[in-house]
Coordinates of C-alpha atoms in Angstrom, one line a residue:
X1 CA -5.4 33.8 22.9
X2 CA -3.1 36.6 22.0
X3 CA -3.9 38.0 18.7
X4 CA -2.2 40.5 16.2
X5 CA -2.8 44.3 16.4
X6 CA -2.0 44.5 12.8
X7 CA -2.5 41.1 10.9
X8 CA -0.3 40.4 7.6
X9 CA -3.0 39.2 5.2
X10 CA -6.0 41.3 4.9
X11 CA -8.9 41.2 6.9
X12 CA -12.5 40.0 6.5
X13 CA -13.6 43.6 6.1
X14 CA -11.7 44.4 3.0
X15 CA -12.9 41.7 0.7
X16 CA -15.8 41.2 -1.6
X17 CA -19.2 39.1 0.0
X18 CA -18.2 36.0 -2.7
X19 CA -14.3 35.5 -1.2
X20 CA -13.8 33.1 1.0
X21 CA -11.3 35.2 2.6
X22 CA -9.2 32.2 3.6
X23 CA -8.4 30.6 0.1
X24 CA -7.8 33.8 -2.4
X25 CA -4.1 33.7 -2.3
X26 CA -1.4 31.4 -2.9
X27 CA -0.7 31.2 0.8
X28 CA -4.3 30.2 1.8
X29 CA -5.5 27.4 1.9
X30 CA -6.5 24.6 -1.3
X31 CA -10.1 23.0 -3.1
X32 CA -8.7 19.5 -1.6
X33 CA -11.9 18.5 -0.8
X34 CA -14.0 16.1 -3.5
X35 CA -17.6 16.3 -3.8
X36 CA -17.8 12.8 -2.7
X37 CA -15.6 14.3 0.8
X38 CA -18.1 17.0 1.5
X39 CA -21.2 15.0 1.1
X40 CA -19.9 12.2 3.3
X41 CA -18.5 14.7 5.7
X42 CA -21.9 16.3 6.1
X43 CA -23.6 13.0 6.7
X44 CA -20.8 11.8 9.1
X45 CA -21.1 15.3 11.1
X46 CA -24.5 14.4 12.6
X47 CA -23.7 10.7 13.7
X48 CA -21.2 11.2 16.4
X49 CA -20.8 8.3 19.3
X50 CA -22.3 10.4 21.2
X51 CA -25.6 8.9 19.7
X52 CA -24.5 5.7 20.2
X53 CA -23.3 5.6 23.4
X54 CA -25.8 8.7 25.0
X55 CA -28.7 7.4 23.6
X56 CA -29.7 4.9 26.4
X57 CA -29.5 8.0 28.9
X58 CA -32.1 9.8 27.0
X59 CA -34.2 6.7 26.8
X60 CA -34.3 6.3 30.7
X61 CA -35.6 9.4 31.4
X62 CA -38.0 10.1 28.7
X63 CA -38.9 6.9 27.5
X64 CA -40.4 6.5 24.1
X65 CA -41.2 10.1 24.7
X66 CA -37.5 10.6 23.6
X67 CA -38.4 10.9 20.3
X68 CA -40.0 14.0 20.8
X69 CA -37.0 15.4 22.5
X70 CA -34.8 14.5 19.0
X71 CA -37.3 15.8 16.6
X72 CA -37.2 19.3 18.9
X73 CA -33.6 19.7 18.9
X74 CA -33.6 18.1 15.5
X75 CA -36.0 20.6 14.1
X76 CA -33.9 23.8 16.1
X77 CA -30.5 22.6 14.0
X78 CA -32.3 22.5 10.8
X79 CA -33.5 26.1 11.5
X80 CA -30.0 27.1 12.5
X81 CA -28.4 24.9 9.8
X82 CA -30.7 26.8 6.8
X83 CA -29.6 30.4 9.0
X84 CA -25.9 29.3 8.7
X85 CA -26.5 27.8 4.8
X86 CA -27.8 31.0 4.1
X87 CA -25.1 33.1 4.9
X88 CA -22.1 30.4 3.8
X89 CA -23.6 30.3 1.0
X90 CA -23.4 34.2 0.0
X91 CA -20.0 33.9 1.6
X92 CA -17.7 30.3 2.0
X93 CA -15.1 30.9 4.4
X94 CA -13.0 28.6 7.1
X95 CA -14.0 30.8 9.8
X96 CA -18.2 30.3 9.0
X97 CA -20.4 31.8 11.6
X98 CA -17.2 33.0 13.4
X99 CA -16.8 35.1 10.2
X100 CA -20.3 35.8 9.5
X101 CA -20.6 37.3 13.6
X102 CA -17.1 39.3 13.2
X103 CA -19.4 40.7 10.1
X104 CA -23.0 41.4 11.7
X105 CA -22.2 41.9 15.1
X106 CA -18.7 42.8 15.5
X107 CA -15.3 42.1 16.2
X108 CA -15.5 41.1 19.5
X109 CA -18.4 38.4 18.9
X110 CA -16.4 36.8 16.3
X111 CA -13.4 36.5 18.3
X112 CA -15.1 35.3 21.3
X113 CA -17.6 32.9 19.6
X114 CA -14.3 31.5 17.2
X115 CA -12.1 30.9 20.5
X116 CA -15.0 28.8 22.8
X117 CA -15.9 26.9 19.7
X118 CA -12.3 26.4 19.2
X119 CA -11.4 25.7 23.0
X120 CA -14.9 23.1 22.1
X121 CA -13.1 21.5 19.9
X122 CA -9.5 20.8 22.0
X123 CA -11.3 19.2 24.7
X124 CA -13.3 16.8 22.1
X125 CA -9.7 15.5 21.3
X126 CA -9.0 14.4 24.6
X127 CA -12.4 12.8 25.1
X128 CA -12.9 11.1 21.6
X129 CA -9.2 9.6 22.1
X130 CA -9.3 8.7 25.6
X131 CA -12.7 7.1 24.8
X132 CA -10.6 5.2 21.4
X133 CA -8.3 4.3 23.5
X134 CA -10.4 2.2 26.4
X135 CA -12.0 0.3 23.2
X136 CA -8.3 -0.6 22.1
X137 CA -7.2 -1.3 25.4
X138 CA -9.8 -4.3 25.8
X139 CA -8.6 -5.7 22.6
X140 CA -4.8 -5.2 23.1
X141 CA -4.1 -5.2 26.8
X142 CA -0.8 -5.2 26.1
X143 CA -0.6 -1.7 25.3
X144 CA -1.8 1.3 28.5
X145 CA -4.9 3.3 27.3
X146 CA -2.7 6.5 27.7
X147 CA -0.3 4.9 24.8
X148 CA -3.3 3.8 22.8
X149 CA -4.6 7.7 23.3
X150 CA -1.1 8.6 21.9
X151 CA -1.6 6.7 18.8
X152 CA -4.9 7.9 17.4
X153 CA -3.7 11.5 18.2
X154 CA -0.5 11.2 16.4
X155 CA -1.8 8.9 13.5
X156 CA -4.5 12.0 13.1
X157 CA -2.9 14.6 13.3
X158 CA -0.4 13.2 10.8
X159 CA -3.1 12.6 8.0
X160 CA -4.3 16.3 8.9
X161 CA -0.7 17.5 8.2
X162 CA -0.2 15.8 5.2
X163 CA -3.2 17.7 3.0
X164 CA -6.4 18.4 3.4
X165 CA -7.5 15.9 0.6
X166 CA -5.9 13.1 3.0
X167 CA -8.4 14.4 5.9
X168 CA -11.3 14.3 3.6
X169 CA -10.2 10.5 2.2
X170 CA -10.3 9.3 6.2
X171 CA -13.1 11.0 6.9
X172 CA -14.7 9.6 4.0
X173 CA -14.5 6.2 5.0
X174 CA -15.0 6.5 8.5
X175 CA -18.4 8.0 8.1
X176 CA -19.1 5.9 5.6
X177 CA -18.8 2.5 8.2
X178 CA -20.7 5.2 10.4
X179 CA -23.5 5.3 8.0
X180 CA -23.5 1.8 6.5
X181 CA -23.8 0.7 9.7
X182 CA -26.9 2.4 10.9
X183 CA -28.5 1.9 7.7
X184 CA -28.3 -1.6 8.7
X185 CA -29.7 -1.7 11.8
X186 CA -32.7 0.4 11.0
X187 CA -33.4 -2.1 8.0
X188 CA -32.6 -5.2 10.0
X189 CA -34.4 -3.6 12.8
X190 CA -37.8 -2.5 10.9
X191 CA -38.1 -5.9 9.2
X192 CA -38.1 -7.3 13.1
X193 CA -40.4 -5.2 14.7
X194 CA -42.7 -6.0 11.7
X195 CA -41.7 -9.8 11.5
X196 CA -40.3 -10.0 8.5
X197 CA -36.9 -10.7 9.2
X198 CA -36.4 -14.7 8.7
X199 CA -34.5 -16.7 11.0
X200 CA -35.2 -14.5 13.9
X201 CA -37.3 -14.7 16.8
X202 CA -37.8 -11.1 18.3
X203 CA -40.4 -11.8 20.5
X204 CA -40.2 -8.4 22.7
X205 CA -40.4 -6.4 19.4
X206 CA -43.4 -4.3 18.1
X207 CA -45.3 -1.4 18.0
X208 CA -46.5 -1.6 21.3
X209 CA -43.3 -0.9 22.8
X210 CA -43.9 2.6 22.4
X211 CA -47.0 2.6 24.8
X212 CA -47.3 -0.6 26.6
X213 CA -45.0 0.3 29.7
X214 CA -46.3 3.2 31.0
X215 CA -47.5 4.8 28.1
X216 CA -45.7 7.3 25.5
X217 CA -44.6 9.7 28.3
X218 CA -43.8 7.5 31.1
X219 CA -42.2 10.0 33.5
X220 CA -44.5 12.7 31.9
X221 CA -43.8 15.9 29.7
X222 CA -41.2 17.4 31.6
X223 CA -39.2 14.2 30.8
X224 CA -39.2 15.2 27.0
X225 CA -37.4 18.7 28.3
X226 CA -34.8 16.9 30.2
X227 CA -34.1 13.9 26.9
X228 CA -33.3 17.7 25.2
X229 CA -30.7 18.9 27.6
X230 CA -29.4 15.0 26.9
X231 CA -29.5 15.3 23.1
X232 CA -28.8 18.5 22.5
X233 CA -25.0 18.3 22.4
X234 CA -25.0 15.3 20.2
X235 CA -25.9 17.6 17.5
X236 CA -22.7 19.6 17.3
X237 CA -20.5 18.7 14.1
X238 CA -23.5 19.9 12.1
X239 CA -22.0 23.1 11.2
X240 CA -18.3 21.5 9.9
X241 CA -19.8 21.2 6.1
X242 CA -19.7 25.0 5.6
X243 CA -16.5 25.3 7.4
X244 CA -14.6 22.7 5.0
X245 CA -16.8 24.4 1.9
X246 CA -14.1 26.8 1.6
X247 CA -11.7 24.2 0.5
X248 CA -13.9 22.7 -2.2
X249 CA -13.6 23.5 -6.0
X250 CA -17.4 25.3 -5.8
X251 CA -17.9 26.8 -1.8
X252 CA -21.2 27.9 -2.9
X253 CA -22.6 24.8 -4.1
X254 CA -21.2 22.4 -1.8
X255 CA -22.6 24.7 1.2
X256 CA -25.9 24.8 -0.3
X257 CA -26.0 21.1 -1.0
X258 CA -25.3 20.3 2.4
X259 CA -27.1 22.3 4.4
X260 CA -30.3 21.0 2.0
X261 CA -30.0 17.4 3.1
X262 CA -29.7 18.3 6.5
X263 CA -33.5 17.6 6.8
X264 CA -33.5 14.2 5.8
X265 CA -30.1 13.2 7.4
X266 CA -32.0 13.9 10.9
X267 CA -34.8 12.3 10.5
X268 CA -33.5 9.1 9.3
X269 CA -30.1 9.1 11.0
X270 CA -31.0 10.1 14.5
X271 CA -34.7 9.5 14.5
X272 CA -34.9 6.5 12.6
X273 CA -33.0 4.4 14.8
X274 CA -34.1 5.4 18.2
X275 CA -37.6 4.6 16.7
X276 CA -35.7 1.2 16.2
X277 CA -34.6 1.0 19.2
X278 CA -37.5 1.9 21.6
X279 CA -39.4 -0.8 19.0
X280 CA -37.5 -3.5 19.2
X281 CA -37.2 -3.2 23.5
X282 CA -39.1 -2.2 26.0
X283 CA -38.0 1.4 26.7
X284 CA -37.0 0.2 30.4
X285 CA -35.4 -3.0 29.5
X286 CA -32.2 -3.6 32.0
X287 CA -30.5 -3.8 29.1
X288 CA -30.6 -0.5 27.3
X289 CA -29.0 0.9 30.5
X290 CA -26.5 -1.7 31.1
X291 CA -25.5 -2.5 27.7
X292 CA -26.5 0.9 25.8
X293 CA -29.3 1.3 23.1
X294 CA -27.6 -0.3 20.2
X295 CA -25.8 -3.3 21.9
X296 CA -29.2 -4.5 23.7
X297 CA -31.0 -4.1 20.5
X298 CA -28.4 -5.7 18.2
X299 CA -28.5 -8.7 21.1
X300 CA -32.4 -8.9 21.3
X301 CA -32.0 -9.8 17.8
X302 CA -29.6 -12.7 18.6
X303 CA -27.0 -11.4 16.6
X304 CA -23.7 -12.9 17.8
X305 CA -20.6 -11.0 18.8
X306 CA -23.6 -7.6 19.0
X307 CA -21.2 -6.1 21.8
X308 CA -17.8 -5.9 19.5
X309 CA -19.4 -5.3 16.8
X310 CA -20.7 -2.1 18.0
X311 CA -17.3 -1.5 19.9
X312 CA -16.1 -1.2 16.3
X313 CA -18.8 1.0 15.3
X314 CA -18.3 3.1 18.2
X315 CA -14.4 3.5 17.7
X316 CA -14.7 4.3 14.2
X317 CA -17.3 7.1 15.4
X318 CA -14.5 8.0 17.6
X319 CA -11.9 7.9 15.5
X320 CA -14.5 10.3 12.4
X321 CA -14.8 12.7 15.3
X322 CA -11.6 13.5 16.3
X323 CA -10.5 13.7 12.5
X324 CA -12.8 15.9 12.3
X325 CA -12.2 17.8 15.5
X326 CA -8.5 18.5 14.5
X327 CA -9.5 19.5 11.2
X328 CA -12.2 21.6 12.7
X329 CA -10.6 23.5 15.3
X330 CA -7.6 24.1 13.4
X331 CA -9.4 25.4 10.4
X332 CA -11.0 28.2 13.3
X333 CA -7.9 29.1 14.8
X334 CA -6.5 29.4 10.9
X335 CA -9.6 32.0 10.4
X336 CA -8.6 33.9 13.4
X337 CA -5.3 34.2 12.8
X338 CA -6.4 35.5 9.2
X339 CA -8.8 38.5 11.0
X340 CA -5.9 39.2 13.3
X341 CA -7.8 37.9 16.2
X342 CA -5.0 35.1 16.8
X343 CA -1.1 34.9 16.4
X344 CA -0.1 35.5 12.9
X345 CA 1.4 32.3 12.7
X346 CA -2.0 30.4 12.6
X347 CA -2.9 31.7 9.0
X348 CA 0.8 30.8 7.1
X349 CA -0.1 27.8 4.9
X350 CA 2.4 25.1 3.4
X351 CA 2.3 24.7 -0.5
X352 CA -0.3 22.4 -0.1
X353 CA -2.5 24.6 1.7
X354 CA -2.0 23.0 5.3
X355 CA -1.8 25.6 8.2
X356 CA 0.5 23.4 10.3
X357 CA 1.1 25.9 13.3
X358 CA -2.5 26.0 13.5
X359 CA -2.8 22.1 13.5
X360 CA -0.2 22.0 15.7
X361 CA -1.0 24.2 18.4
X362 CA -4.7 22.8 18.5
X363 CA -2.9 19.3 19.0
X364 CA -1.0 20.3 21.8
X365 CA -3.8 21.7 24.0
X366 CA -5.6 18.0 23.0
X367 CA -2.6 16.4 24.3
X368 CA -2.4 18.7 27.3
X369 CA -6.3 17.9 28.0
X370 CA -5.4 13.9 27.5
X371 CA -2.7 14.1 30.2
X372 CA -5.2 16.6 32.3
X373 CA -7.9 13.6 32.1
X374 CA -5.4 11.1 33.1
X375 CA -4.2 13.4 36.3
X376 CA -6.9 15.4 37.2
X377 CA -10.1 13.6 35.9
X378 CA -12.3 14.8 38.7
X379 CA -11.1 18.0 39.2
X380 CA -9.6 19.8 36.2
X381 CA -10.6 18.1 33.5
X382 CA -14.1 17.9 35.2
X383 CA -14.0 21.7 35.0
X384 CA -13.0 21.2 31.2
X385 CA -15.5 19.4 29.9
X386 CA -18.1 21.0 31.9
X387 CA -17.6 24.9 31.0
X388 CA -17.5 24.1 27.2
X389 CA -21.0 21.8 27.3
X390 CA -22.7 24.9 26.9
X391 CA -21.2 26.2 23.5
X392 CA -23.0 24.8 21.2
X393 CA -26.2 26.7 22.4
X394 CA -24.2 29.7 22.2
X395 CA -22.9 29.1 18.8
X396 CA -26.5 28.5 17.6
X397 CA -27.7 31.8 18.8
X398 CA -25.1 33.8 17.7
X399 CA -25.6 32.2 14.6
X400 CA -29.6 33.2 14.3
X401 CA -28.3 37.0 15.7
X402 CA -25.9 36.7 12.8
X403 CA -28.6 35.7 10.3
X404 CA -31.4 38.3 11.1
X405 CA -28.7 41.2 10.5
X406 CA -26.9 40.3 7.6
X407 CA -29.7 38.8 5.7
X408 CA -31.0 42.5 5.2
X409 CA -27.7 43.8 4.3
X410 CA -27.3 40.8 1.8
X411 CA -30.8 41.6 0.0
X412 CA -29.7 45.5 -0.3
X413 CA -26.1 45.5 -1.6
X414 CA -26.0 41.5 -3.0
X415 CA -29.4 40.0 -3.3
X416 CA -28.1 37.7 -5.9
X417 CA -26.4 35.7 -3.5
X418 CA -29.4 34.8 -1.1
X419 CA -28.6 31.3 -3.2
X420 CA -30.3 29.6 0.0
X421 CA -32.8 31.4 1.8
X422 CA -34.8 31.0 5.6
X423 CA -37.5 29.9 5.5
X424 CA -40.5 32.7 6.7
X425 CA -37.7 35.1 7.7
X426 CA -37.7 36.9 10.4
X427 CA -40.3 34.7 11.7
X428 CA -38.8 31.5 12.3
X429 CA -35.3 32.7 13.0
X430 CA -37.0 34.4 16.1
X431 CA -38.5 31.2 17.5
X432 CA -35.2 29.5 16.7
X433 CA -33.8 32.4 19.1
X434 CA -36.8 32.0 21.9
X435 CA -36.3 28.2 21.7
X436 CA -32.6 28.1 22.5
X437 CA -33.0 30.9 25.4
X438 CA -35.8 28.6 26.6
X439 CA -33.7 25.9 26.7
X440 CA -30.9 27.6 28.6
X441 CA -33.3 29.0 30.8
X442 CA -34.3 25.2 31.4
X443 CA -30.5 24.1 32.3
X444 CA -30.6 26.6 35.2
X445 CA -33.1 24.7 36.8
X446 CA -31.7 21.2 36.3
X447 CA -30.0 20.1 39.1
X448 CA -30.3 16.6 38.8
X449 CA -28.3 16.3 35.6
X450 CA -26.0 18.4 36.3
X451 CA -26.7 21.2 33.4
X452 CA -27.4 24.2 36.1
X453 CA -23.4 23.4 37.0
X454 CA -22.5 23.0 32.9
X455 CA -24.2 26.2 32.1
X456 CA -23.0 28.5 34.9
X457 CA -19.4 26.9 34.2
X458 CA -19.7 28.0 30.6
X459 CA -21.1 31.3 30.8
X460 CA -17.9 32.1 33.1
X461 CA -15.6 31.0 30.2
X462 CA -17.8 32.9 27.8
X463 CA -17.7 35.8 29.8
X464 CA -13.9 35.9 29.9
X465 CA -13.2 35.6 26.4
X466 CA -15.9 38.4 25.9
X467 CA -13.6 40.0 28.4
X468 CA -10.9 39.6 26.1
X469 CA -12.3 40.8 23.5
X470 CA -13.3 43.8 24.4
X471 CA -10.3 44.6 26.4
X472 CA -8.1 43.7 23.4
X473 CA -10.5 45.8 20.8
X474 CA -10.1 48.7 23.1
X475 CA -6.2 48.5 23.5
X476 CA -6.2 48.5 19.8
X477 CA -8.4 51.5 18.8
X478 CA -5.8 53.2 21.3
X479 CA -3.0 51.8 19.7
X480 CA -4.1 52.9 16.2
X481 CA -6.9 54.4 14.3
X482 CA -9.5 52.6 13.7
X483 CA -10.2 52.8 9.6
X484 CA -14.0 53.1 8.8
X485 CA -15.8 49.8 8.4
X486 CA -16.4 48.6 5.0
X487 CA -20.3 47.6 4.2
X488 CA -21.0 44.2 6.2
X489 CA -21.5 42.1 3.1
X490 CA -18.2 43.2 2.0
X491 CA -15.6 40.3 3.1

C-alpha cells in the first residue's frame, strides 16, 4: 500500500465536479462499455452465488421469516445505492465512493475505504475460483481443483487484459444465464405453488408453507436479525455499476439508469425467488439444508438432472463474480494510483485504456490468497476471509457520510447536477446511517455465527489502514506544503 507523495496525473481535487477524473486524457482509461454491458452488469451485480448457495442458511434460522431479513437489507442498499447514484451521477469516476469520500471527508477516508474494498475484492478471487474449481473438479476429475483454480484465474484475467469491452462482452453473458435462469424458476415455480404447471405433481407446494410449520417466525423475531447478518454480504457487487460508468460513452446516464432499477432488481431477483422457494417446500425440509434452496426446490418439482443443472448455474455465478471482481478491484487500485494514494504505476493505461499493472498486481494477491486457501485454510486464510466480511457495512456508511456532505456542497456551487436525488434528504440518509450502526452493533453480540469474530477481525484491518493513512498524510504535509483544497465539488 505504498503510495506516491507527488502523483504524475493530476489529482481529484483539481478537476471540474462533471470529470471523471480517470478517463479525461489519452492515458486514462476508454467508453468500452455498451449500454447493453452496463445494464446487464448492473442486474448481474445483485445475483452473486452467494444467493444461491447462502440462501438455505438464512432459511434455517429464520424460516419464512427470512423474507423480512432480505427486504431489510434490500431496502438499506437501495437507500445507499440512490446516496451513491446521487453523487456518481454529478460526478462518474472509477474510484466512486472511494472518490466521492477522498472529496467529503478527506484524504485519509478515501484511501482507507479504496484499499479494504480493494483488499475485499482480492480475497473474492480466491474464494469464487476455488469454489469454480470444486464444481469442475466433479466433472473432470482428471484435472486437481488447484489446476482448475488456475484456469479460471488465467482465462479472466486474460479477457480483463485484452479491453475492457471484452470484460463487459463476458460479463454480459454470464449474467445473462444468471438472470435467465432465475427468471425461470420463479415462473416455473409460481405456476406450481398455484397449480398451474401441467405435468407436475408438487404436492408439498402452496401458500401455506409460509405458516403451517411453526408459523411465519418460527424461531421468533430475533431470527429475522440473525437471516440479516446472513444476507447482508450477498448484497455487495451493487455498487460496481457506477464504478464501470466511467468507462461508458454517457457516465451520467448510465449511473442514473442503473442505480433507478435497483428497486425492482431486488425485489424480484432476491425476493422473488426465496418467496419461491419457502412456497414450494416446507421452510425445514431436510432438503433445503442438505441439498441448498434451489437444488431441493428444482428437485421437488421432479425436474431431472436439478442438482447439475444448478452446478452450472452456480459456476457461471462464479465465474460473473470473479470477472467482475478483477475488473472491480483493479479499476480501485487504478483510482488510487490516479489520487496518488497507490504506486504510480497503477494509473498508466495501454492504448486501449487497460491499466495492466493494476490488473496485474490485483491478480497476484488472488493467486497468493488461492495458494493461502490451499496451505493454510484454517488458519490464514480463515483470518482472510474473516477481517474483510465486515467491509461492506463499512463501505455503506462511509458512503451515506459521503452523501449528507457533499449533497450540500453540490446544491450551492452545481445544483444542476443533482440529476438523481435522495429521497427525503437528510432524513432517510440518517436512518440508512442508524440502521447499519445497528446492525454492527448486532454482530458484536453474535457469537453463534461467528459475526462478533468477523467484525472485531475487520475493524482491526480497518484500523490499520486508517493507520496508514494518517501516518502517510502526515509524512507528506512534512515533506511538502500542502496547497489549499479546491471546493469539494471540484474533481
Amino acid at each position: 500500500m505504498t503510495s506516491q507523495p507527488t502523483p504524475a496525473e493530476p489529482t481529484d481535487d483539481s478537476r471540474d465536479p462533471g470529470d471523471s477524473g480517470d478517463s479525461g486524457d489519452s492515458g486514462g482509461l476508454q467508453a468500452g462499455l455498451k449500454s447493453r454491458h452496463l445494464s446487464m452488469i448492473a442486474i448481474g451485480g445483485v445475483i452473486g452465488a452467494g444467493l444461491f448457495v447462502g440462501s438455505s442458511s438464512g432459511i434455517a434460522t429464520a424460516g419464512p421469516g427470512i423474507l423480512l431479513s432480505y427486504l431489510l437489507v434490500g431496502t438499506l442498499v437501495v437507500l445507499v445505492m440512490r446516496m451513491l447514484g446521487e453523487m456518481s451521477a454529478a460526478n462518474p469516476t472509477s474510484g466512486s465512493f472511494s472518490a466521492h469520500a477522498d472529496r467529503a471527508l478527506g484524504r485519509w477516508a478515501g484511501f482507507s475505504i479504496g484499499w479494504l474494498y480493494w483488499f475485499f475484492w482480492v480475497v473474492v478471487l480466491a474464494v469464487e475460483a476455488t469454489a469454480g474449481a470444486v464444481i469442475l473438479e466433479g466433472w473432470i476429475p482428471a484435472v486437481p481443483q488447484w489446476g482448475w483454480a488456475l484456469i479460471v484465474m488465467i482465462v479472466l484475467t486474460a479477457t480483463n487484459l485484452v479491453s475492457v469491452g471484452s470484460y463487459g462482452e463476458f460479463e454480459f453473458w454470464f449474467a445473462g444465464i444468471k438472470v435467465v435462469a432465475i427468471a425461470v424458476f420463479i415462473v416455473v415455480g409460481l405456476l406450481a405453488v398455484f397449480g398451474l404447471l401441467p405435468g407436475v405433481d408438487a404436492e408439498q407446494a402452496g401458500l401455506a408453507n409460509l405458516t403451517a410449520h411453526g408459523g411465519f417466525l418460527p424461531n421468533g423475531a430475533g431470527a429475522v436479525l440473525v437471516g440479516v447478518l446472513l444476507v447482508v454480504f450477498s448484497f455487495m457487487g451493487s455498487e460496481i455499476p457506477t464504478l464501470a460508468a466511467g468507462e461508458t460513452g454517457d457516465p451520467q446516464r448510465a449511473v442514473t439508469k442503473a442505480t433507478n432499477s435497483i428497486i425492482w432488481r431486488i425485489a424480484v431477483f432476491y425476493l422473488g425467488s426465496i418467496f419461491v422457494v419457502v412456497t414450494l417446500l416446507p421452510w425445514d425440509a431436510k432438503s433445503i439444508e442438505e441439498d441448498g434452496s434451489y437444488v431441493a426446490a428444482l428437485d421437488s418439482l421432479g425436474i431431472p438432472h436439478a442438482g447439475q443443472l444448478m452446478n452450472f448455474i452456480v459456476l457461471t455465478s462464479v465465474l460473473s463474480c470473479l470477472n467482475s471482481g478483477l475488473y472491480t478491484a483493479s479499476r480501485m487500485a487504478f483510482s488510487l494510483g490516479r489520487r496518488g494514494d497507490a504506486p504510480g504505476a497503477f494509473a498508466r493505461t495501454t492504448g486501449r485504456g487497460v491499466p495492466v499493472t493494476a490488473i496485474l498486481s490485483s491478480v497476484v494477491f488472488g493467486f497468493v490468497a488461492v495458494f493461502l486457501n490451499y496451505a493454510f485454510p484454517d488458519s490464514v486464510f480463515l483470518f482472510l476471509v474473516n477481517s474483510s466480511g465486515a467491509v461492506a457495512l463499512f463501505v455503506w456508511l462511509v458512503i451515506c457520510f459521503s452523501q449528507l456532505r457533499l449533497r450540500k456542497v453540490i446544491e450551492r456551487e452545481s445544483p444542476e447536477r443533482l440529476v438523481v436525488r435522495m429521497w427525503l434528504y437528510p432524513y432517510l440518509t440518517w436512518a440508512a446511517i442508524g440502521v447499519i450502526v445497528f446492525v454492527l452493533g448486532y454482530m458484536l453480540t453474535d457469537t453463534e455465527h461467528g459475526n462478533r469474530e468477523i467484525l472485531l477481525l475487520s475493524l482491526l484491518v480497518a484500523a490499520g489502514v486508517v493507520g496508514v493513512s494518517l501516518v502517510r498524510e502526515r509524512f507528506t504535509r512534512k515533506k511538502r506544503p500542502q496547497e489549499p483544497r479546491e471546493r469539494l465539488t471540484k474533481v
